[in-house]
Every structure is written in structure tokens, then in C-alpha cells.
């Protein structure tokens, strides 16, 4: 009788949501690593081949040439479309193939790469020496990360600076043949046409952005007065690459209970507590355990609807500059032959401890049947230059044992989920770097009596990359990057459905239309993209849930009290 009563009142079984995945981040591999020879290690042929195909055998100028070639036609088409929309006859406009061929006094369209040059007197001083501490400060330029590292402010050369032509700053348009100086075709006191959304604004572009410029070169001065600037814009959707919907929501009994979702998280920070915990007495480890419980326990919230977890960098805690200095001292100590015996715990580096904790955390999620994709980040043990290689399998041995569930991707990340949703994103370094060149406002009377800059928000910077048609326009000028010559892997050749950036200071999202313009979800059509700035979990305790059928976002907070939707 007890058995029958137990069976009659048994809770219905819950089945986790499921979606297929087709990874496409492998295309970044050829740009992230030198080509290897099959001739065998140590042979002269292998050495010769390695020299010929090594990425650093190329010049960085090839990167800009490949970028310009890949985006030129799209920029030109957008410029022509805008002129037609404004009632300008195309016969009155000359399309110039090379900048050196432009004629003075004629309305022309030039396509090239933006180059911003700051007056040498205003240029920040860069130290002539280089050490590991400089590398740490480069990888963590923002104030939040600097505070986490225990240092005040950021490296001077990485701070945002306002472009000001009155103080000697110059902006050029450049291609393989030459360059021309650009100035706004001013109709207002500040030289800006406030009614023209396409007017030239040097503080809305960065060096490396490809654009089509409409204007006239003034006779005798060699300066182009710019009427409008047009970018490549996002590409159209590739519906031919899509397949039938391969979604299945979470099942309670035999009925579907909830739409499938992906969970986006960044900045898990394994190996340490966050600066907010130090101030409040909270525990980052506790919040990570609460997230784990939410994912693995189907009785808590809608965790069973999560079909995949994507970790956008920041899995391990950032190293402190002190650790870099100590490492240098230790290496010098060993080089001089003064080796002292240390215990097992003394020889374990903070990075090794963080990786071990991250590996154990992932393996607990994976053991519950939840797929995890890991994107390397700013301070993960992989190459610093973009694209970053996947983290090595030997560093996460337990997680890599789940062959069918655990994916080690490149940075950037790209895949097709459920046959319909194309996902593209990164750990956020490209967006953080771009923000330094897009100051939004200036306030006089700062703490040092000078200028205080407010950069654009992370979602605005992410939207800018979408409109530029390029994920990382500041590379290789300020973002470290491999010199590729055949093509630029960061060009947006296929439009993503979900486009994200990790390690942001707060959650932001935007639904954008065909030209990257913000649209209302109530009036959105079929071909829209969802832009998402994923907040750092270590700093905010927040994760993002994305409904794969509706593209709606939900923000979930984990704190010392519990978890809740915001």
C-alpha cells in the first residue's frame, strides 16, 4: 500500500531542454596559430616551412589591406543608397577607386581606412622599458579591473583621450595608394552638421574602421571637406545556412514546459573573491555554488530550460601585478643557482589553483548533462593576440573527459544553435578597447584640474562594431592581433542572431534592425539581432538567459540571500 501511495503522488519527471549546435569557430584557428609542417620535427624542411608560414613573417599593413578589400563594396553600396535616398543623382558623384586618383573640386566617394593622429605634444608618454607588470596593466585597462588588481587607475597610455582638431589632432582616410586629411563640411559653429546623422565625428570612429566618405577635396589645400560618412553595416542574414528548428523545451511529464534557453555568463573568477566581496563580506564561491544548484536542480526555477551554458571569458581570477614581480624574482633566484626546497603547496601557483577550481566547477555542471562552451579570456593561459586559441585540454582534464558536452572554443566564439540561431561573441576585450577611442562627454574641473572623459556605454560600443561590420576595428593598432594577409577573420560576413560581449560592468541589451538601428521588440520583424553585454559575475552576481525562440533576455541575480529574476 505504501508503494502504491508513493507511486500515485510521485512528482512528474522533468527532462532538460535540448538544442543542437554546429560550431563554426574553427575558422579562427588558421589565424590563431602558425601552420605546422608535416616534414617532422627538427628537419631542415620543417624549419624552412615554419619560417615561410609563420604569421609574424607578414607585415601588419596586410591586415588593413585585407580589411579594406573585404568591406569596400559594402561601404560603397551603403553610400550610394544614402545618396539616392537624399535625392542626389549618382551621375553627379564620382566614385574614386584609389585615393591618389581623387580630383579637386568634384563631389566624390572615397573608401578607405580611418586613421586618427594625436598631436605629439598631447600624446601620452609610453615607458621605454617593458616588463611583466606592463603586460598585466595592458590586459586590465579599465578602472574596475585595476581596482580588482589592487592598483589605482589604469596605465596612462590606455586611457581614453578626446580627439580635438583645435589642439592639433588630425584624421585621415587611407588606402594602399595614399591618404587624405578629412575635415567636417561645417554648418554649425563647432564644424558639425547637427541635423546630419552621417556627418563626420572623429569621436565616433577609431583607427582601423573602414568607411566610405562623401565630400570634396578643396583646391590647393589637399583637404577633403566631408559631407557624410558611411560604414559597411551588418551583413544580411544567411537563411540558406539555416535548417529546420531543432529545439526542444524542458519537458515535465509528457508536455513541454518552457522554451529552450542559453545561459550566458562571464567573469566567474575562480580562485579568489571579488573586490565587492572584500567590502561587503560576501562570498563569490557561494554565488557560484548557487548558480550550480540552479542549473543542476530541476526543482529550482526554470533551470531545466537551460540547454547550454556559454562562459564568455574570465573563468579564472586575474593575476595581481605583485605575482608578476614575484615570478621575475623567483626566476632570477633560480638562474643564479640559489634553489631552495619548497613544499607542494608553496610551489602551486595562483593560476594553477584557479584552473583546478574552474575545472572542478565545470565538471560538476557537465556531470548533470548540461553542455558547456568555454571562451578563453584576457588572463587565461593562452596566446594574447587575437584570435585566441582554445585553452589546452591538459589544463582542464576533468572537464575534457566529457567529450560530447564540453567545447573549448576560440575567442571570438561562433556557432549555430538549433539550426536557426547564429551566435557570435567574445570575452569583451574588443569592446573594452574600442570604448577608449569613443569619448562621450568632457567635464571640466576633475580631481586633477583637467578633463574627465565619459566613454560610451558597452552596448553602444558593441552596436558600433555591428554598424562597422567588424568585430575588432582597433586591432592591430591597439588590440593585439595576428597579422593575417589573405582575409580578415573579424569581418562580419554573416549576420549573427545573438551578438554578445563578456566581462561588462553591467547588463545591457538592444534589439537592432537591418542597419543596426535600435528597434522596439513589439514592432520587430523576423530579421533582427539581439545585442547583449554580459555583466561580470564576480562583480555583479548576474547571468543572462536568452530565449532561443523569442530572443527575449532575462537577467538573474545570485547573492548571499538567494537567486531572483530582475
Short mmCIF file of N, CA and C in Angstrom, two decimals, residues 248-376:
data_model
loop_
_atom_site.label_atom_id
_atom_site.label_comp_id
_atom_site.label_asym_id
_atom_site.label_seq_id
_atom_site.Cartn_x
_atom_site.Cartn_y
_atom_site.Cartn_z
N UNK A 248 13.95 21.80 -28.44
CA UNK A 248 13.00 21.10 -27.60
C UNK A 248 13.06 21.72 -26.22
N UNK A 249 11.93 22.24 -25.77
CA UNK A 249 11.90 22.86 -24.47
C UNK A 249 11.96 21.83 -23.37
N UNK A 250 12.05 22.31 -22.14
CA UNK A 250 12.06 21.38 -21.00
C UNK A 250 10.72 20.67 -20.91
N UNK A 251 10.75 19.39 -20.58
CA UNK A 251 9.54 18.58 -20.50
C UNK A 251 9.24 18.22 -19.06
N UNK A 252 8.01 18.46 -18.64
CA UNK A 252 7.52 18.00 -17.35
C UNK A 252 6.48 16.93 -17.65
N UNK A 253 6.81 15.69 -17.37
CA UNK A 253 5.97 14.58 -17.80
C UNK A 253 6.10 14.43 -19.30
N UNK A 254 4.96 14.55 -20.01
CA UNK A 254 4.97 14.43 -21.47
C UNK A 254 4.70 15.76 -22.16
N UNK A 255 4.57 16.84 -21.42
CA UNK A 255 4.24 18.13 -22.02
C UNK A 255 5.42 19.10 -21.91
N UNK A 256 5.55 19.93 -22.95
CA UNK A 256 6.64 20.92 -22.96
C UNK A 256 6.31 22.04 -21.99
N UNK A 257 7.26 22.35 -21.13
CA UNK A 257 7.01 23.30 -20.06
C UNK A 257 7.57 24.69 -20.34
N UNK A 258 8.72 24.78 -20.99
CA UNK A 258 9.37 26.07 -21.16
C UNK A 258 10.22 26.05 -22.43
N UNK A 259 10.35 27.24 -23.07
CA UNK A 259 11.20 27.36 -24.26
C UNK A 259 12.65 27.12 -23.88
N UNK A 260 13.44 26.57 -24.81
CA UNK A 260 14.87 26.37 -24.52
C UNK A 260 15.60 27.70 -24.41
N UNK A 261 16.59 27.75 -23.55
CA UNK A 261 17.38 28.95 -23.32
C UNK A 261 18.86 28.62 -23.30
N UNK A 262 19.67 29.62 -23.60
CA UNK A 262 21.10 29.51 -23.35
C UNK A 262 21.43 30.45 -22.19
N UNK A 263 22.36 30.03 -21.36
CA UNK A 263 22.78 30.85 -20.23
C UNK A 263 24.13 31.45 -20.55
N UNK A 264 24.23 32.77 -20.54
CA UNK A 264 25.47 33.49 -20.81
C UNK A 264 26.03 34.01 -19.50
N UNK A 265 27.28 33.69 -19.23
CA UNK A 265 27.93 34.14 -18.01
C UNK A 265 29.39 34.45 -18.32
N UNK A 266 29.95 35.41 -17.64
CA UNK A 266 31.38 35.72 -17.79
C UNK A 266 31.92 36.17 -16.44
N UNK A 267 33.23 36.08 -16.29
CA UNK A 267 33.85 36.53 -15.06
C UNK A 267 33.51 35.69 -13.86
N UNK A 268 33.59 34.36 -13.99
CA UNK A 268 33.35 33.50 -12.82
C UNK A 268 34.41 33.72 -11.74
N UNK A 269 35.61 34.06 -12.15
CA UNK A 269 36.66 34.44 -11.19
C UNK A 269 37.06 33.34 -10.23
N UNK A 270 37.19 32.13 -10.71
CA UNK A 270 37.59 31.02 -9.83
C UNK A 270 38.98 31.27 -9.26
N UNK A 271 39.14 31.04 -7.98
CA UNK A 271 40.44 31.18 -7.34
C UNK A 271 40.56 32.37 -6.41
N UNK A 272 39.53 33.23 -6.36
CA UNK A 272 39.61 34.38 -5.46
C UNK A 272 38.22 34.94 -5.24
N UNK A 273 38.12 35.89 -4.30
CA UNK A 273 36.90 36.65 -4.10
C UNK A 273 36.99 37.95 -4.86
N UNK A 274 35.84 38.53 -5.20
CA UNK A 274 35.82 39.79 -5.93
C UNK A 274 36.00 40.95 -4.96
N UNK A 275 36.34 42.15 -5.49
CA UNK A 275 36.52 43.30 -4.61
C UNK A 275 35.25 43.69 -3.86
N UNK A 276 34.08 43.44 -4.47
CA UNK A 276 32.84 43.74 -3.76
C UNK A 276 32.66 42.82 -2.56
N UNK A 277 33.12 41.58 -2.65
CA UNK A 277 33.03 40.66 -1.51
C UNK A 277 33.93 41.11 -0.38
N UNK A 278 35.09 41.64 -0.74
CA UNK A 278 36.03 42.10 0.29
C UNK A 278 35.41 43.23 1.10
N UNK A 279 34.61 44.07 0.42
CA UNK A 279 33.99 45.21 1.09
C UNK A 279 32.75 44.79 1.88
N UNK A 280 31.95 43.87 1.32
CA UNK A 280 30.67 43.53 1.94
C UNK A 280 30.71 42.27 2.79
N UNK A 281 31.80 41.51 2.67
CA UNK A 281 31.87 40.25 3.41
C UNK A 281 31.14 39.11 2.73
N UNK A 282 30.75 39.30 1.46
CA UNK A 282 30.08 38.24 0.71
C UNK A 282 31.07 37.19 0.24
N UNK A 283 30.55 36.24 -0.53
CA UNK A 283 31.39 35.14 -0.99
C UNK A 283 31.08 34.84 -2.44
N UNK A 284 32.08 35.02 -3.32
CA UNK A 284 31.93 34.68 -4.72
C UNK A 284 31.77 33.17 -4.89
N UNK A 285 32.48 32.40 -4.09
CA UNK A 285 32.37 30.93 -4.16
C UNK A 285 30.94 30.49 -3.86
N UNK A 286 30.29 31.16 -2.89
CA UNK A 286 28.90 30.82 -2.56
C UNK A 286 27.98 31.12 -3.72
N UNK A 287 28.18 32.24 -4.38
CA UNK A 287 27.33 32.58 -5.53
C UNK A 287 27.53 31.61 -6.68
N UNK A 288 28.75 31.16 -6.87
CA UNK A 288 28.99 30.15 -7.92
C UNK A 288 28.27 28.85 -7.58
N UNK A 289 28.27 28.46 -6.30
CA UNK A 289 27.57 27.25 -5.90
C UNK A 289 26.06 27.40 -6.09
N UNK A 290 25.54 28.59 -5.85
CA UNK A 290 24.11 28.82 -6.06
C UNK A 290 23.76 28.72 -7.54
N UNK A 291 24.63 29.23 -8.40
CA UNK A 291 24.42 29.08 -9.84
C UNK A 291 24.45 27.62 -10.24
N UNK A 292 25.39 26.86 -9.68
CA UNK A 292 25.46 25.43 -9.95
C UNK A 292 24.19 24.71 -9.51
N UNK A 293 23.68 25.07 -8.34
CA UNK A 293 22.46 24.45 -7.83
C UNK A 293 21.27 24.78 -8.74
N UNK A 294 21.21 26.00 -9.22
CA UNK A 294 20.12 26.40 -10.11
C UNK A 294 20.14 25.59 -11.40
N UNK A 295 21.33 25.34 -11.93
CA UNK A 295 21.45 24.61 -13.19
C UNK A 295 21.15 23.13 -13.03
N UNK A 296 21.59 22.55 -11.96
CA UNK A 296 21.54 21.09 -11.82
C UNK A 296 20.28 20.59 -11.10
N UNK A 297 19.59 21.46 -10.36
CA UNK A 297 18.40 21.06 -9.62
C UNK A 297 17.16 21.53 -10.38
N UNK A 298 16.44 20.61 -10.99
CA UNK A 298 15.28 20.96 -11.82
C UNK A 298 14.12 21.51 -11.01
N UNK A 299 14.18 21.37 -9.70
CA UNK A 299 13.09 21.88 -8.85
C UNK A 299 13.25 23.37 -8.56
N UNK A 300 14.39 23.96 -8.92
CA UNK A 300 14.64 25.38 -8.64
C UNK A 300 14.41 26.18 -9.92
N UNK A 301 13.39 27.03 -9.91
CA UNK A 301 13.14 27.92 -11.04
C UNK A 301 12.97 27.17 -12.34
N UNK A 302 13.48 27.76 -13.41
CA UNK A 302 13.37 27.15 -14.74
C UNK A 302 14.74 26.68 -15.22
N UNK A 303 15.58 26.20 -14.31
CA UNK A 303 16.91 25.74 -14.68
C UNK A 303 16.91 24.63 -15.70
N UNK A 304 15.84 23.83 -15.75
CA UNK A 304 15.78 22.74 -16.73
C UNK A 304 15.62 23.26 -18.15
N UNK A 305 15.24 24.53 -18.30
CA UNK A 305 15.09 25.11 -19.64
C UNK A 305 16.42 25.50 -20.25
N UNK A 306 17.50 25.50 -19.46
CA UNK A 306 18.83 25.87 -19.97
C UNK A 306 19.40 24.70 -20.75
N UNK A 307 19.55 24.89 -22.04
CA UNK A 307 20.06 23.82 -22.90
C UNK A 307 21.57 23.89 -23.10
N UNK A 308 22.17 25.04 -22.78
CA UNK A 308 23.62 25.21 -22.98
C UNK A 308 24.11 26.38 -22.16
N UNK A 309 25.32 26.24 -21.60
CA UNK A 309 25.96 27.32 -20.86
C UNK A 309 27.16 27.80 -21.67
N UNK A 310 27.22 29.11 -21.92
CA UNK A 310 28.35 29.71 -22.64
C UNK A 310 29.08 30.63 -21.67
N UNK A 311 30.35 30.33 -21.40
CA UNK A 311 31.16 31.12 -20.48
C UNK A 311 32.07 32.02 -21.31
N UNK A 312 31.79 33.33 -21.25
CA UNK A 312 32.49 34.30 -22.10
C UNK A 312 33.69 34.89 -21.37
N UNK A 313 34.71 34.08 -21.15
CA UNK A 313 35.96 34.56 -20.56
C UNK A 313 35.86 34.82 -19.08
N UNK A 314 37.01 35.10 -18.46
CA UNK A 314 37.05 35.44 -17.05
C UNK A 314 36.80 34.25 -16.14
N UNK A 315 37.08 33.05 -16.61
CA UNK A 315 36.85 31.87 -15.78
C UNK A 315 37.77 31.81 -14.58
N UNK A 316 38.99 32.30 -14.75
CA UNK A 316 39.95 32.30 -13.65
C UNK A 316 40.17 33.73 -13.17
N UNK A 317 40.62 33.86 -11.95
CA UNK A 317 40.85 35.18 -11.36
C UNK A 317 42.03 35.85 -12.04
N UNK A 318 41.98 37.17 -12.22
CA UNK A 318 43.11 37.88 -12.83
C UNK A 318 44.32 37.86 -11.93
N UNK A 319 45.51 37.69 -12.49
CA UNK A 319 46.72 37.72 -11.66
C UNK A 319 47.01 39.13 -11.18
N UNK A 320 47.55 39.24 -9.99
CA UNK A 320 47.92 40.55 -9.47
C UNK A 320 49.32 40.93 -9.95
N UNK A 321 49.57 42.21 -10.15
CA UNK A 321 50.92 42.62 -10.58
C UNK A 321 52.00 42.13 -9.64
N UNK A 322 51.68 42.00 -8.34
CA UNK A 322 52.67 41.51 -7.38
C UNK A 322 53.15 40.12 -7.76
N UNK A 323 52.21 39.30 -8.30
CA UNK A 323 52.59 37.94 -8.66
C UNK A 323 53.55 37.94 -9.83
N UNK A 324 53.40 38.93 -10.75
CA UNK A 324 54.34 39.05 -11.87
C UNK A 324 55.73 39.37 -11.36
N UNK A 325 55.80 40.33 -10.43
CA UNK A 325 57.10 40.72 -9.88
C UNK A 325 57.73 39.58 -9.12
N UNK A 326 56.93 38.86 -8.33
CA UNK A 326 57.46 37.73 -7.57
C UNK A 326 57.97 36.64 -8.49
N UNK A 327 57.24 36.44 -9.61
CA UNK A 327 57.68 35.43 -10.58
C UNK A 327 59.03 35.79 -11.17
N UNK A 328 59.22 37.09 -11.50
CA UNK A 328 60.51 37.53 -12.03
C UNK A 328 61.62 37.32 -11.03
N UNK A 329 61.36 37.64 -9.75
CA UNK A 329 62.37 37.46 -8.72
C UNK A 329 62.71 35.98 -8.55
N UNK A 330 61.67 35.15 -8.61
CA UNK A 330 61.88 33.71 -8.43
C UNK A 330 62.72 33.14 -9.56
N UNK A 331 62.41 33.58 -10.81
CA UNK A 331 63.18 33.11 -11.95
C UNK A 331 64.63 33.56 -11.85
N UNK A 332 64.84 34.80 -11.41
CA UNK A 332 66.20 35.31 -11.24
C UNK A 332 66.93 34.53 -10.15
N UNK A 333 66.21 34.18 -9.10
CA UNK A 333 66.80 33.44 -7.99
C UNK A 333 67.28 32.06 -8.46
N UNK A 334 66.44 31.40 -9.28
CA UNK A 334 66.82 30.07 -9.78
C UNK A 334 67.95 30.17 -10.79
N UNK A 335 67.96 31.25 -11.58
CA UNK A 335 69.00 31.41 -12.59
C UNK A 335 70.37 31.53 -11.94
N UNK A 336 70.42 32.16 -10.78
CA UNK A 336 71.69 32.34 -10.07
C UNK A 336 72.13 31.09 -9.32
N UNK A 337 71.31 30.04 -9.43
CA UNK A 337 71.69 28.78 -8.81
C UNK A 337 71.29 28.64 -7.36
N UNK A 338 70.57 29.61 -6.81
CA UNK A 338 70.14 29.55 -5.41
C UNK A 338 68.76 28.91 -5.32
N UNK A 339 68.70 27.62 -5.39
CA UNK A 339 67.44 26.90 -5.35
C UNK A 339 67.16 26.41 -3.94
N UNK A 340 66.00 26.72 -3.46
CA UNK A 340 65.60 26.26 -2.14
C UNK A 340 64.40 25.34 -2.26
N UNK A 341 64.36 24.34 -1.41
CA UNK A 341 63.27 23.38 -1.45
C UNK A 341 61.99 24.01 -0.93
N UNK A 342 60.89 23.71 -1.62
CA UNK A 342 59.60 24.22 -1.20
C UNK A 342 58.62 23.06 -1.11
N UNK A 343 57.62 23.26 -0.30
CA UNK A 343 56.59 22.23 -0.17
C UNK A 343 55.71 22.23 -1.40
N UNK A 344 54.85 21.22 -1.49
CA UNK A 344 53.94 21.09 -2.63
C UNK A 344 53.01 22.29 -2.74
N UNK A 345 52.53 22.80 -1.60
CA UNK A 345 51.58 23.90 -1.61
C UNK A 345 52.25 25.22 -1.93
N UNK A 346 53.54 25.35 -1.56
CA UNK A 346 54.27 26.59 -1.84
C UNK A 346 54.59 26.72 -3.32
N UNK A 347 54.74 25.60 -4.01
CA UNK A 347 55.10 25.64 -5.43
C UNK A 347 53.86 25.71 -6.33
N UNK A 348 52.67 25.62 -5.78
CA UNK A 348 51.46 25.72 -6.58
C UNK A 348 51.16 27.19 -6.85
N UNK A 349 51.15 27.57 -8.12
CA UNK A 349 50.93 28.97 -8.47
C UNK A 349 49.45 29.31 -8.33
N UNK A 350 49.13 30.61 -8.16
CA UNK A 350 47.72 31.01 -8.09
C UNK A 350 46.95 30.63 -9.36
N UNK A 351 47.61 30.69 -10.52
CA UNK A 351 46.93 30.32 -11.75
C UNK A 351 46.57 28.84 -11.76
N UNK A 352 47.48 27.99 -11.31
CA UNK A 352 47.19 26.55 -11.26
C UNK A 352 46.03 26.27 -10.32
N UNK A 353 45.99 26.95 -9.19
CA UNK A 353 44.90 26.77 -8.24
C UNK A 353 43.57 27.22 -8.87
N UNK A 354 43.57 28.35 -9.56
CA UNK A 354 42.36 28.85 -10.20
C UNK A 354 41.86 27.90 -11.28
N UNK A 355 42.79 27.36 -12.08
CA UNK A 355 42.41 26.42 -13.12
C UNK A 355 41.83 25.13 -12.55
N UNK A 356 42.41 24.67 -11.44
CA UNK A 356 41.89 23.46 -10.80
C UNK A 356 40.47 23.68 -10.30
N UNK A 357 40.23 24.84 -9.72
CA UNK A 357 38.89 25.14 -9.21
C UNK A 357 37.90 25.28 -10.37
N UNK A 358 38.31 25.92 -11.46
CA UNK A 358 37.45 26.06 -12.63
C UNK A 358 37.13 24.70 -13.24
N UNK A 359 38.13 23.85 -13.31
CA UNK A 359 37.93 22.51 -13.87
C UNK A 359 36.92 21.72 -13.05
N UNK A 360 37.04 21.76 -11.75
CA UNK A 360 36.10 21.05 -10.89
C UNK A 360 34.69 21.62 -11.01
N UNK A 361 34.59 22.94 -11.15
CA UNK A 361 33.27 23.59 -11.28
C UNK A 361 32.60 23.17 -12.58
N UNK A 362 33.34 23.20 -13.67
CA UNK A 362 32.77 22.78 -14.96
C UNK A 362 32.36 21.31 -14.92
N UNK A 363 33.18 20.47 -14.32
CA UNK A 363 32.87 19.04 -14.31
C UNK A 363 31.59 18.74 -13.54
N UNK A 364 31.28 19.55 -12.52
CA UNK A 364 30.02 19.35 -11.80
C UNK A 364 28.82 19.71 -12.67
N UNK A 365 28.94 20.77 -13.46
CA UNK A 365 27.87 21.13 -14.39
C UNK A 365 27.71 20.07 -15.46
N UNK A 366 28.83 19.64 -16.03
CA UNK A 366 28.81 18.66 -17.12
C UNK A 366 28.28 17.32 -16.66
N UNK A 367 28.56 16.94 -15.43
CA UNK A 367 28.10 15.64 -14.94
C UNK A 367 26.58 15.59 -14.83
N UNK A 368 25.92 16.75 -14.86
CA UNK A 368 24.46 16.79 -14.85
C UNK A 368 23.88 16.81 -16.26
N UNK A 369 24.74 16.65 -17.26
CA UNK A 369 24.27 16.58 -18.64
C UNK A 369 24.06 17.92 -19.31
N UNK A 370 24.65 18.99 -18.77
CA UNK A 370 24.48 20.33 -19.33
C UNK A 370 25.71 20.69 -20.16
N UNK A 371 25.55 20.94 -21.46
CA UNK A 371 26.71 21.30 -22.29
C UNK A 371 27.29 22.65 -21.87
N UNK A 372 28.61 22.76 -21.94
CA UNK A 372 29.32 23.99 -21.59
C UNK A 372 30.30 24.34 -22.69
N UNK A 373 30.26 25.59 -23.14
CA UNK A 373 31.24 26.11 -24.09
C UNK A 373 32.08 27.15 -23.37
N UNK A 374 33.42 27.00 -23.43
CA UNK A 374 34.30 27.92 -22.72
C UNK A 374 35.12 28.75 -23.69
N UNK A 375 34.97 30.07 -23.58
CA UNK A 375 35.72 31.02 -24.41
C UNK A 375 36.88 31.56 -23.58
N UNK A 376 38.11 31.46 -24.05
CA UNK A 376 39.24 32.00 -23.27
C UNK A 376 39.13 33.51 -23.15
#
